Short mmCIF file of C-alpha atoms in Angstrom, two decimals:
data_model
loop_
_atom_site.label_atom_id
_atom_site.label_comp_id
_atom_site.label_asym_id
_atom_site.label_seq_id
_atom_site.Cartn_x
_atom_site.Cartn_y
_atom_site.Cartn_z
CA ILE A 16 -1.46 0.66 -12.18
CA CYS A 17 -2.61 0.19 -8.60
CA PHE A 18 0.31 2.05 -7.05
CA PHE A 19 0.76 4.66 -9.79
CA PRO A 20 -1.35 7.37 -8.08
CA PHE A 21 0.79 7.00 -4.95
CA PHE A 22 4.07 7.17 -6.88
CA LEU A 23 2.82 10.17 -8.85
CA ALA A 24 1.73 11.98 -5.69
CA GLY A 25 5.09 11.22 -4.07
CA TYR A 26 6.92 12.48 -7.13
CA LEU A 27 4.89 15.69 -7.30
CA LEU A 28 4.95 16.39 -3.55
CA PRO A 29 7.57 19.06 -2.87
CA LYS A 30 9.94 18.57 0.04
CA THR A 31 8.24 21.46 1.85
CA GLY A 32 4.92 19.61 1.56
CA LEU A 33 6.48 16.54 3.14
CA GLU A 34 7.83 18.64 6.00
CA ARG A 35 4.38 20.18 6.54
CA VAL A 36 2.85 16.68 6.74
CA ARG A 37 5.49 15.59 9.25
CA ASN A 38 4.89 18.66 11.44
CA VAL A 39 1.09 18.51 11.49
CA ARG A 40 -0.63 18.18 14.87
CA LYS A 41 -0.90 14.47 15.73
CA ILE A 42 -4.70 14.50 16.08
CA PHE A 43 -5.11 14.85 12.29
CA PRO A 44 -3.08 11.75 11.38
CA ILE A 45 -4.89 9.78 14.06
CA MET A 46 -8.23 10.90 12.60
CA ALA A 47 -6.99 9.98 9.11
CA PHE A 48 -6.00 6.52 10.29
CA ALA A 49 -9.36 6.05 12.03
CA ALA A 50 -11.15 7.10 8.82
CA ALA A 51 -9.01 4.65 6.82
CA MET A 52 -9.89 1.83 9.20
CA ALA A 53 -13.58 2.75 9.01
CA GLY A 54 -13.40 2.69 5.20
CA THR A 55 -11.64 -0.68 5.35
CA PHE A 56 -14.42 -2.12 7.50
CA VAL A 57 -17.03 -0.76 5.05
CA ILE A 58 -15.27 -2.53 2.19
CA PHE A 59 -14.89 -5.83 4.05
CA TYR A 60 -18.40 -5.90 5.45
CA THR A 61 -20.00 -5.16 2.08
CA ASN A 62 -18.31 -8.25 0.59
CA VAL A 63 -16.31 -6.37 -2.01
CA PRO A 64 -14.13 -8.84 -3.95
CA TYR A 65 -10.51 -8.51 -2.85
CA LYS A 66 -9.40 -8.44 -6.50
CA ILE A 67 -10.68 -4.88 -6.73
CA PHE A 68 -7.52 -3.85 -4.88
CA PHE A 69 -5.37 -5.17 -7.73
CA MET A 70 -6.97 -2.42 -9.86
CA ASN A 71 -6.40 -4.39 -13.03
CA GLY A 72 -9.77 -6.09 -13.65
CA ASN A 73 -12.89 -4.55 -15.05
CA TYR A 74 -15.93 -3.95 -12.90
CA ARG A 75 -18.15 -6.45 -14.74
CA LEU A 76 -15.76 -9.33 -14.05
CA LEU A 77 -15.74 -8.31 -10.39
CA GLY A 78 -19.54 -8.42 -10.30
CA GLN A 79 -19.95 -4.67 -9.95
CA GLY A 80 -21.63 -1.92 -11.89
CA LYS A 81 -19.62 1.07 -13.11
CA LEU A 82 -20.75 3.40 -10.35
CA GLU A 83 -20.26 0.82 -7.59
CA GLY A 84 -16.83 -0.17 -8.94
CA MET A 85 -15.66 3.43 -9.22
CA MET A 86 -16.93 4.14 -5.71
CA PHE A 87 -15.05 1.20 -4.15
CA ARG A 88 -11.84 1.86 -6.10
CA SER A 89 -11.99 5.53 -5.12
CA LEU A 90 -12.53 4.48 -1.51
CA ALA A 91 -9.53 2.12 -1.75
CA LEU A 92 -7.35 4.97 -3.08
CA LEU A 93 -8.61 7.31 -0.37
CA ILE A 94 -7.81 4.72 2.30
CA GLY A 95 -4.31 4.37 0.83
CA PHE A 96 -3.70 8.12 0.88
CA LEU A 97 -5.04 8.43 4.44
CA CYS A 98 -2.71 5.65 5.59
CA ILE A 99 0.24 7.26 3.80
CA PHE A 100 -0.57 10.58 5.50
CA PHE A 101 -0.67 8.80 8.86
CA PHE A 102 2.60 6.96 8.34
CA LEU A 103 4.43 10.03 7.00
CA SER A 104 3.38 12.01 10.04
CA VAL A 105 4.60 9.42 12.56
CA LEU A 106 7.82 8.35 10.84
CA PRO A 107 11.00 9.27 12.70
CA LYS A 108 13.04 12.08 11.17
CA ARG A 109 16.32 10.23 11.66
CA LYS A 110 17.42 7.55 9.21
CA THR A 111 16.76 3.94 10.15
CA ILE A 112 17.39 0.54 8.56
CA PHE A 113 14.08 0.97 6.70
CA SER A 114 15.08 4.32 5.11
CA SER A 115 16.48 2.56 2.05
CA PHE A 116 12.99 1.26 1.23
CA GLY A 117 11.95 4.78 0.31
CA ARG A 118 15.15 5.59 -1.52
CA TYR A 119 15.03 2.44 -3.64
CA SER A 120 11.26 1.98 -3.84
CA ILE A 121 11.27 1.75 -7.64
CA THR A 122 13.22 -1.53 -7.54
CA ILE A 123 10.87 -2.87 -4.86
CA TYR A 124 7.85 -1.76 -6.90
CA LEU A 125 9.03 -3.23 -10.19
CA GLY A 126 10.73 -6.33 -8.84
CA HIS A 127 8.09 -7.54 -6.41
CA SER A 128 5.52 -8.45 -9.07
CA VAL A 129 7.92 -10.85 -10.79
CA ILE A 130 8.89 -12.49 -7.52
CA ILE A 131 5.28 -12.65 -6.26
CA ARG A 132 4.23 -14.40 -9.48
CA LEU A 133 7.08 -16.86 -9.04
CA LEU A 134 6.08 -17.51 -5.42
CA LYS A 135 2.47 -18.07 -6.53
CA GLN A 136 3.65 -20.62 -9.09
CA LEU A 137 5.68 -22.37 -6.39
CA ARG A 138 2.63 -22.25 -4.07
CA ILE A 139 4.77 -21.21 -1.11
CA THR A 140 1.85 -20.40 1.22
CA LYS A 141 -0.75 -22.75 -0.28
CA GLY A 142 -0.60 -25.46 2.38
CA ILE A 143 -0.83 -23.13 5.37
CA GLY A 144 -4.27 -23.56 6.94
CA ASN A 145 -3.79 -21.44 10.05
CA PRO A 146 -4.71 -17.80 9.18
CA ALA A 147 -2.30 -16.32 11.75
CA LEU A 148 0.58 -18.41 10.41
CA PHE A 149 -0.40 -17.51 6.82
CA ILE A 150 -0.31 -13.79 7.65
CA GLY A 151 2.99 -14.24 9.50
CA VAL A 152 4.59 -15.99 6.52
CA ASP A 153 3.26 -13.31 4.16
CA ILE A 154 4.68 -10.55 6.35
CA LEU A 155 8.02 -12.37 6.52
CA LEU A 156 8.09 -12.77 2.72
CA ALA A 157 7.20 -9.08 2.28
CA LEU A 158 10.04 -8.03 4.57
CA ILE A 159 12.50 -10.29 2.78
CA LEU A 160 11.41 -8.84 -0.57
CA CYS A 161 11.82 -5.30 0.72
CA PHE A 162 15.29 -5.97 2.12
CA VAL A 163 16.47 -7.77 -1.02
CA LEU A 164 14.94 -5.42 -3.60
CA GLY A 165 15.58 -2.28 -1.49
CA ASN A 166 19.29 -3.02 -1.46
CA ARG A 167 21.71 -0.40 -2.86
CA LYS A 168 23.44 -2.95 -5.11
CA VAL A 169 20.13 -4.11 -6.63
CA ALA A 170 19.21 -0.45 -7.26
CA GLN A 171 22.59 0.18 -8.92
CA GLY A 172 22.06 -2.86 -11.16
CA TYR A 173 18.59 -1.60 -12.06
CA GLN A 174 19.99 1.86 -12.86
CA ALA A 175 22.71 0.34 -15.07
CA VAL A 176 20.23 -1.78 -17.03
CA MET A 177 17.70 1.06 -17.37
CA GLY A 178 20.47 3.44 -18.43
CA LYS A 179 21.42 1.12 -21.30
CA ILE A 180 17.78 0.61 -22.30
CA SER A 181 17.08 4.35 -22.31
CA LYS A 182 20.17 5.05 -24.43
CA VAL A 183 18.79 2.66 -27.04
CA LEU A 184 15.23 4.05 -26.87
CA VAL A 185 16.18 7.73 -26.57
CA PRO A 186 19.46 8.31 -28.41
#
């Protein structure tokens, strides 16, 4: 649910829209990124529970009223879109090793939650007390997940399985 607005926007964005974003003057993406960072600081310095970013709990359980919860979730979505705008505008136009992440993002999106839950059960990062080391391990795990799940063979396997499932569901 959390990433659905971003996937929907990416799906609905025409290729010409993407080209316009990539060709925009660089001051606008920089301003967008600065606004996203300002919004992030607002969220962190107002002690918003981090679980709001999972976008799967209700406001009452997060200790927020409806208006406050909607405001912070909307701000989180806005920050996400501003960061996406920034990154799309500064990405190189040539293909790189990371290009497959975009092409096979559905397998990364669907597969990461299963693996993250497994890693939580195994308590991979639980004993790390140093915050810098913790962040480093998390970044390393994220990169490993992206490379494994963003692989062409994994995507082909996903397509094969989903093709069989859809033939059963939609004859």
